Short mmCIF file of C-alpha atoms in Angstrom, two decimals:
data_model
loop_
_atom_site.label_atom_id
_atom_site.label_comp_id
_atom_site.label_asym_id
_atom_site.label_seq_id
_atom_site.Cartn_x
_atom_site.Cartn_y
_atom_site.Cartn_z
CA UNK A 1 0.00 0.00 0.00
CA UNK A 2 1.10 3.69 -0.72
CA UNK A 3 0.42 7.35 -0.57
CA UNK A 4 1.10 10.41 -2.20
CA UNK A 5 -0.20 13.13 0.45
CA UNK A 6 -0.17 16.35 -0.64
CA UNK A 7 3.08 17.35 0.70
CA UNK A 8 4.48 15.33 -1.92
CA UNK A 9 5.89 12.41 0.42
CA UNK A 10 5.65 8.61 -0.92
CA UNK A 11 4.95 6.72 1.73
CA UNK A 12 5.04 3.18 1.02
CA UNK A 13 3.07 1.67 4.13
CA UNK A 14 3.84 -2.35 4.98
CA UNK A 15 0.89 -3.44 6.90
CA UNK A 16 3.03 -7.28 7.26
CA UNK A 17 5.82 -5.29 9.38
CA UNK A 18 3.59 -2.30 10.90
CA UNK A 19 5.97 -0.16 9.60
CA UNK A 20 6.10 2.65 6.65
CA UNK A 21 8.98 4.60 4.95
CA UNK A 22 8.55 8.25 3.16
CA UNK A 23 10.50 9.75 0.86
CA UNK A 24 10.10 13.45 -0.77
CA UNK A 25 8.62 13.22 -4.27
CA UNK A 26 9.38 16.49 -6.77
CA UNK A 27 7.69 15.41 -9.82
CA UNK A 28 5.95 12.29 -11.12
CA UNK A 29 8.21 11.45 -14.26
CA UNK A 30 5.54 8.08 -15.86
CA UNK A 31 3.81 4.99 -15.11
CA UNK A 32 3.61 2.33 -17.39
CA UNK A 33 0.97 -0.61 -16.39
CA UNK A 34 1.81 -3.95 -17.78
CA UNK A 35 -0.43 -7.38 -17.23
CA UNK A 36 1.55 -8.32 -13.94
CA UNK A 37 2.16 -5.05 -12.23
CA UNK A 38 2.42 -1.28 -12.52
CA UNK A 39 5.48 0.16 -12.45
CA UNK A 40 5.94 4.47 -11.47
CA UNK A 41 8.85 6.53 -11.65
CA UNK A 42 9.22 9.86 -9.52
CA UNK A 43 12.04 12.47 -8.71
CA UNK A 44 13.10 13.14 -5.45
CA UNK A 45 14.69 15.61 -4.14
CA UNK A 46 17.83 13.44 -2.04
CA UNK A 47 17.16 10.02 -3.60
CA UNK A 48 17.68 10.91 -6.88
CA UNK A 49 15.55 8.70 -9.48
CA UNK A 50 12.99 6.16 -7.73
CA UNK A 51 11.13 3.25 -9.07
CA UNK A 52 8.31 1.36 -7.64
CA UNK A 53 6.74 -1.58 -8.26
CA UNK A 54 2.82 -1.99 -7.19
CA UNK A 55 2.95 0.60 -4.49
CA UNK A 56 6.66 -0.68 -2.74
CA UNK A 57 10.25 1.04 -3.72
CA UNK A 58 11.97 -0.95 -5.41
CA UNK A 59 15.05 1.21 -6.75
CA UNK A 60 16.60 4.53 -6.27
CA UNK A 61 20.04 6.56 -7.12
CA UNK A 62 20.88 7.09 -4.12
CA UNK A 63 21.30 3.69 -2.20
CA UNK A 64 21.06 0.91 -5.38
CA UNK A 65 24.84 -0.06 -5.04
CA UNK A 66 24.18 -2.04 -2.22
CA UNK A 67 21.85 -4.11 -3.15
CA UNK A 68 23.15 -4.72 -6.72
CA UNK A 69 26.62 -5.14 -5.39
CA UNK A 70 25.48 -7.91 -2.46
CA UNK A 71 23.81 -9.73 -5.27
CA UNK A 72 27.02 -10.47 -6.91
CA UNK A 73 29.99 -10.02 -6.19
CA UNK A 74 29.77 -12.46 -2.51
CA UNK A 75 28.84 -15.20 -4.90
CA UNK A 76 30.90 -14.63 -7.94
CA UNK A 77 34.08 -14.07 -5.36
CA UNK A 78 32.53 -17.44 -3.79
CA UNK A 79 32.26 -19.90 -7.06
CA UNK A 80 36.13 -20.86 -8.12
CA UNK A 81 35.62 -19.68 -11.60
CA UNK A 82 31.79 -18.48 -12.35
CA UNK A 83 31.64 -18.18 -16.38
CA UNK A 84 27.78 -18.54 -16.82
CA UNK A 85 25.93 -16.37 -15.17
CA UNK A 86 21.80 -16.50 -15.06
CA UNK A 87 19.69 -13.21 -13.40
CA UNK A 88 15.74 -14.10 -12.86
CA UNK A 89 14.16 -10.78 -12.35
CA UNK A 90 16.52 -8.00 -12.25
CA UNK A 91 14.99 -6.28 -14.63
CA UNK A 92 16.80 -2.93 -13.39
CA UNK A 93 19.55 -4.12 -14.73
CA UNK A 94 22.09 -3.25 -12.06
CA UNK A 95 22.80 -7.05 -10.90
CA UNK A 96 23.51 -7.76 -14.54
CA UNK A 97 26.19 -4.64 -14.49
CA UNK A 98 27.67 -5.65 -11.37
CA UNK A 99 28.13 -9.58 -12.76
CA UNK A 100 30.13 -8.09 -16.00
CA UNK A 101 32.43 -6.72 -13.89
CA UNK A 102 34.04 -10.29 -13.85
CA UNK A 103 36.02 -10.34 -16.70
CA UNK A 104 35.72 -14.46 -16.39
CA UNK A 105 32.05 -14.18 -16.93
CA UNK A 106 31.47 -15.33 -20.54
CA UNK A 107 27.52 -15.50 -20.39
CA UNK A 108 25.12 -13.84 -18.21
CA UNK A 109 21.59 -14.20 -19.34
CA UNK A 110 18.82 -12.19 -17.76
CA UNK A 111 15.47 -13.23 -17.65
CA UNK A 112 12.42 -10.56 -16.53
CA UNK A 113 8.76 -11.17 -17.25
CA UNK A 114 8.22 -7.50 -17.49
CA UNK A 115 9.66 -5.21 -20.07
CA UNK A 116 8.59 -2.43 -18.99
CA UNK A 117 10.70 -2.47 -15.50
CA UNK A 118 13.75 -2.47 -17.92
CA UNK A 119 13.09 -0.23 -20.71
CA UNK A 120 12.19 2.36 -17.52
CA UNK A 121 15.52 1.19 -16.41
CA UNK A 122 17.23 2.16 -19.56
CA UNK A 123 15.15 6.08 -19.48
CA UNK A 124 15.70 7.07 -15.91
CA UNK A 125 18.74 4.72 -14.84
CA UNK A 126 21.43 4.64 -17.64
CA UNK A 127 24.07 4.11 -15.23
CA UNK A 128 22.63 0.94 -14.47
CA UNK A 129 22.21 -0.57 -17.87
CA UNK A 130 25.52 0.78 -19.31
CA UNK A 131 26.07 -3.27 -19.66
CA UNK A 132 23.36 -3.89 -21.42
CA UNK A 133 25.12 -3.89 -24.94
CA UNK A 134 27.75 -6.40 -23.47
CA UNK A 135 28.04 -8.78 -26.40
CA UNK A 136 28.01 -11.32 -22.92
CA UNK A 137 24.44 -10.34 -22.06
CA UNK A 138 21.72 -11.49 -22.99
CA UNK A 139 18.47 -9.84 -22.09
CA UNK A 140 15.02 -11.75 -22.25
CA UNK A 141 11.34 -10.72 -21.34
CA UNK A 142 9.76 -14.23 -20.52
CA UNK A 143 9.04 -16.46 -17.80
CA UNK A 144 11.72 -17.10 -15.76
CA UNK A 145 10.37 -20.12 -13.98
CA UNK A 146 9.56 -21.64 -17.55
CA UNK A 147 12.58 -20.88 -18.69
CA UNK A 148 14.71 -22.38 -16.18
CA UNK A 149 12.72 -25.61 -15.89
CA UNK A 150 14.02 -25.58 -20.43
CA UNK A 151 17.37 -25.08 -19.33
CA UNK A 152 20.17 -27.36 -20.19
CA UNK A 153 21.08 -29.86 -16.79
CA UNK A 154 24.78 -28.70 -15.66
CA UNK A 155 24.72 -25.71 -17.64
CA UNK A 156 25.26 -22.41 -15.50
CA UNK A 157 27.50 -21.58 -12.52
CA UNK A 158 25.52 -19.36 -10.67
CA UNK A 159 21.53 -18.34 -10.70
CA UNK A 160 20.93 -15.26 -9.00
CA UNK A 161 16.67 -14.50 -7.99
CA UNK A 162 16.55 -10.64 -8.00
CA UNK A 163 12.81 -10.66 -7.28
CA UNK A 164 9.88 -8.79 -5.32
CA UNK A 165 8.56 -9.89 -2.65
CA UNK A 166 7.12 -13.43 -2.46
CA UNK A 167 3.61 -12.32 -3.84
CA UNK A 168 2.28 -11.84 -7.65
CA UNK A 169 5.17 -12.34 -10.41
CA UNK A 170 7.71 -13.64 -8.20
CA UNK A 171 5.62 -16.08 -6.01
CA UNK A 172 6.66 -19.12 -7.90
CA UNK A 173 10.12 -18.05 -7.59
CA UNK A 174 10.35 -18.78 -3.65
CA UNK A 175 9.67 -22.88 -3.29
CA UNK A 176 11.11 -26.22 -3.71
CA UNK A 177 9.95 -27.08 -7.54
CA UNK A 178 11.86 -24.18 -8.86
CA UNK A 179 14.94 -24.90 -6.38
CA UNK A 180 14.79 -28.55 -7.78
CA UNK A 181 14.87 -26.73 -11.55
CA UNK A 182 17.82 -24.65 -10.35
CA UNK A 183 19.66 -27.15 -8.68
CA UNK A 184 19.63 -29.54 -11.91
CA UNK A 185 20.89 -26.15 -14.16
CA UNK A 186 23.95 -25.82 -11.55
CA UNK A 187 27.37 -27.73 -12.46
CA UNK A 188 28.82 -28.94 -9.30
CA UNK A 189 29.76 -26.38 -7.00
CA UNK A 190 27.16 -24.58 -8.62
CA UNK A 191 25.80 -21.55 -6.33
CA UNK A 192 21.80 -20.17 -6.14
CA UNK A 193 21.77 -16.83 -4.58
CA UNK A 194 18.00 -15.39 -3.13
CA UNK A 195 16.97 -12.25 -1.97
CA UNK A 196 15.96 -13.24 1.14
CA UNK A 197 13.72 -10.02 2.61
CA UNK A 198 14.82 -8.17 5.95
CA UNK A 199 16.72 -10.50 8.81
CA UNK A 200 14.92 -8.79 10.95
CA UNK A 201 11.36 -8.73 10.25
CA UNK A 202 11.01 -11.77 8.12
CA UNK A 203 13.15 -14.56 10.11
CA UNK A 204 10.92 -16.69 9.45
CA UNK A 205 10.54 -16.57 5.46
CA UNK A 206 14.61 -17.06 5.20
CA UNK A 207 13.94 -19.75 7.00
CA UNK A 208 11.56 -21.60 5.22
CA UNK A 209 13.66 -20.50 2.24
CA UNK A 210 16.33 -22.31 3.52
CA UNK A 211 13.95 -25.63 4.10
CA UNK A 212 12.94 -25.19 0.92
CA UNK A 213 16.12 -25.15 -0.97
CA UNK A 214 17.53 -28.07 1.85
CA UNK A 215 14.26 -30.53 0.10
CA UNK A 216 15.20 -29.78 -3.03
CA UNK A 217 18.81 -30.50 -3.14
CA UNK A 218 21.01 -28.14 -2.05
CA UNK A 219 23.69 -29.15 0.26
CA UNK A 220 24.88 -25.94 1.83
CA UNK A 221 23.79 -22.42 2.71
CA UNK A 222 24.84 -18.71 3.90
CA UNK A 223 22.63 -15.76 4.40
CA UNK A 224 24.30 -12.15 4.36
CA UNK A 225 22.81 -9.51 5.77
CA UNK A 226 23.43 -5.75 4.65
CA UNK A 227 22.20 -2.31 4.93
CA UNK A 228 18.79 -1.14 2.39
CA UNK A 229 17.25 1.84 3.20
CA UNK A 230 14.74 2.40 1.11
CA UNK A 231 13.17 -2.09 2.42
CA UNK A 232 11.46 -2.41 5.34
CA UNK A 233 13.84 -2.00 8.46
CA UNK A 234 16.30 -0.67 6.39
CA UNK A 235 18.11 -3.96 6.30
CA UNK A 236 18.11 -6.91 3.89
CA UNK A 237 19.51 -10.37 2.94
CA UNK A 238 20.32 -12.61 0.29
CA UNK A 239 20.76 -16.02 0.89
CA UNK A 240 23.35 -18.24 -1.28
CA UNK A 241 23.07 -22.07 -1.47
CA UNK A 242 25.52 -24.82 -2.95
CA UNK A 243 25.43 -27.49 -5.24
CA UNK A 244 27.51 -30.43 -4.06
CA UNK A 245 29.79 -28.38 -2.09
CA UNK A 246 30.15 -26.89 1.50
CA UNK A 247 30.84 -23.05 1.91
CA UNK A 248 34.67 -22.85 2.46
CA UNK A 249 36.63 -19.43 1.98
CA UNK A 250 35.79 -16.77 -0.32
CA UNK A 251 38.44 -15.78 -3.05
CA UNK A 252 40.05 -12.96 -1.33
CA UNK A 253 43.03 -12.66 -2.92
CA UNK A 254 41.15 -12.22 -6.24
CA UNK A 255 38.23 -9.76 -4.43
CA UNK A 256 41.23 -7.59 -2.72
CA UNK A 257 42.97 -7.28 -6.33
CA UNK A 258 39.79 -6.37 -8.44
CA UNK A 259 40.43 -4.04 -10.96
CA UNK A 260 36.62 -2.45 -10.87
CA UNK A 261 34.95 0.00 -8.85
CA UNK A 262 32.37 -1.15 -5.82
CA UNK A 263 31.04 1.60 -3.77
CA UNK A 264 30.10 -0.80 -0.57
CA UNK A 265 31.80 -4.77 -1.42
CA UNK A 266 35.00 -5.51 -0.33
CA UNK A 267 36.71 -8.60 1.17
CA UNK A 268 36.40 -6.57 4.59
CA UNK A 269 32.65 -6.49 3.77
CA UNK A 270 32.26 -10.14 2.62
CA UNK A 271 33.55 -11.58 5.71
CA UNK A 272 31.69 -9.43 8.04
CA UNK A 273 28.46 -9.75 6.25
CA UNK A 274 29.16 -13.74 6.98
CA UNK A 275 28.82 -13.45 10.91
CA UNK A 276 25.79 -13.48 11.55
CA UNK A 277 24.17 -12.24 14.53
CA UNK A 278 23.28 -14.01 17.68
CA UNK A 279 19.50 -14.33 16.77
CA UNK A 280 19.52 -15.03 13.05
CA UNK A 281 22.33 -17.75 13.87
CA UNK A 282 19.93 -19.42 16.76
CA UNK A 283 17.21 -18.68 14.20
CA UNK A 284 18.89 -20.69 11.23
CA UNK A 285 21.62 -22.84 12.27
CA UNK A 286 19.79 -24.00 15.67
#
């Protein structure tokens, strides 16, 4: 649920969490409705650009990195040598930047069911497409779960799930028949990395997540908190799960010697990020 008052605040309101988050709106810039969702972009006046998605923020200038950047770059730094690369959702396009980074990457296919989230993307946030035109991208506007359950067996490296919320387009995209579907596309070693929602307010979906991916397969798991503003609590997840393999040590050596710019990852980061605190450990680990 939102509201526009007439002060010119956005509040998106989350009756789940009994909590709501405002930002100051300066002009409505266009809203394109598609058959799954409507999609609005506004200017603020300290956020820069801001998308949202069906009445919840979704993106803005001002605080994107971190998300995009926790998407990737803990996984990629994770897998021993990630070539193909597969984005469900993401339609943004700021996860698929972040992966091209990797100059190892050879492939990295994104998959959105709405085309209007990226062309939007491409209008109002050119500094998150500028990888678009990769000749190593590919960008498709279809059904990611279909997709993935056509995809080759032992055919990508890593799948990253840069959804919404468990609800409408992305509800299929959060239970054990697509895990099994992802598991089979992994090669051994093969990593599946989920936004996993606030630590703090949704415990309990990461960890029925976690179940989830545990019944279909997967043989190991780490969830990594980090800072979101603009989410409820102002603090979010994603939650990476392995093929065949336990979680051992990142490549730091390789992260510490990147030759790219990150505005919040770093080895530093990655390693804190895996410590969780005391309640989200008791909460997931037992």
């Amino acid at each position: 649920m939102s509201q526009l008052d007439p002060k010119h605040w956005f509040t998106e309101i989350s009756d789940r969490d009994g909590s709501g988050f405002s930002l100051r709106i300066t002009k409505h810039l266009e809203t394109r409705q598609s058959q799954w969702q409507t999609t609005e972009m506004y200017d603020t006046t300290d956020w820069g650009k801001l998308m949202i998605i069906d009445g919840c923020t979704m993106v803005s200038s001002r605080d994107n990195f971190l998300y995009h950047e926790m998407m990737s770059h803990p996984a990629l730094y994770t897998h021993t040598d990630p070539k193909v690369v597969v984005i469900i959702g993401g339609g943004d396009c700021g996860t698929l930047r972040e992966v091209l980074k990797h100059p190892g990457v050879e492939n990295a296919v994104q998959i959105d069911i709405d085309e209007n989230v990226t062309r939007l993307s491409e209008i109002y946030f050119p500094e998150l497409c500028e990888s678009n035109n990769d000749p190593r991208a590919e960008l498709k506007f279809i059904d990611g779960i279909q997709w993935m359950k056509d995809r080759d067996s032992a055919s990508v490296d890593i799948i990253i799930v840069d959804s919404t919320d468990p609800v409408g387009p992305a509800e299929g995209l959060f239970n054990r028949a697509f895990y099994e579907e992802c598991l089979r596309a992994l090669r051994p070693g093969g990593i599946l990395v989920q936004q996993s929602e606030s630590p703090l307010l949704h415990t309990k979906l990461i960890q029925e997540m976690r179940s989830e991916m545990a019944k279909a397969g997967f043989d190991a798991f780490q969830t990594l908190p980090f800072p979101q503003p603009l989410y409820p609590s102002g603090w979010w997840s994603c939650t990476l799960a392995r093929k065949g393999e336990a979680f051992g040590e990142f490549r730091r050596d390789a992260a510490d010697a990147q030759a790219f710019e990150t505005h919040y990852y770093n080895s530093g980061v990655h390693q804190g990020a895996m410590a969780l605190p005391n309640f989200l450990k008791k909460a997931l680990e037992g």
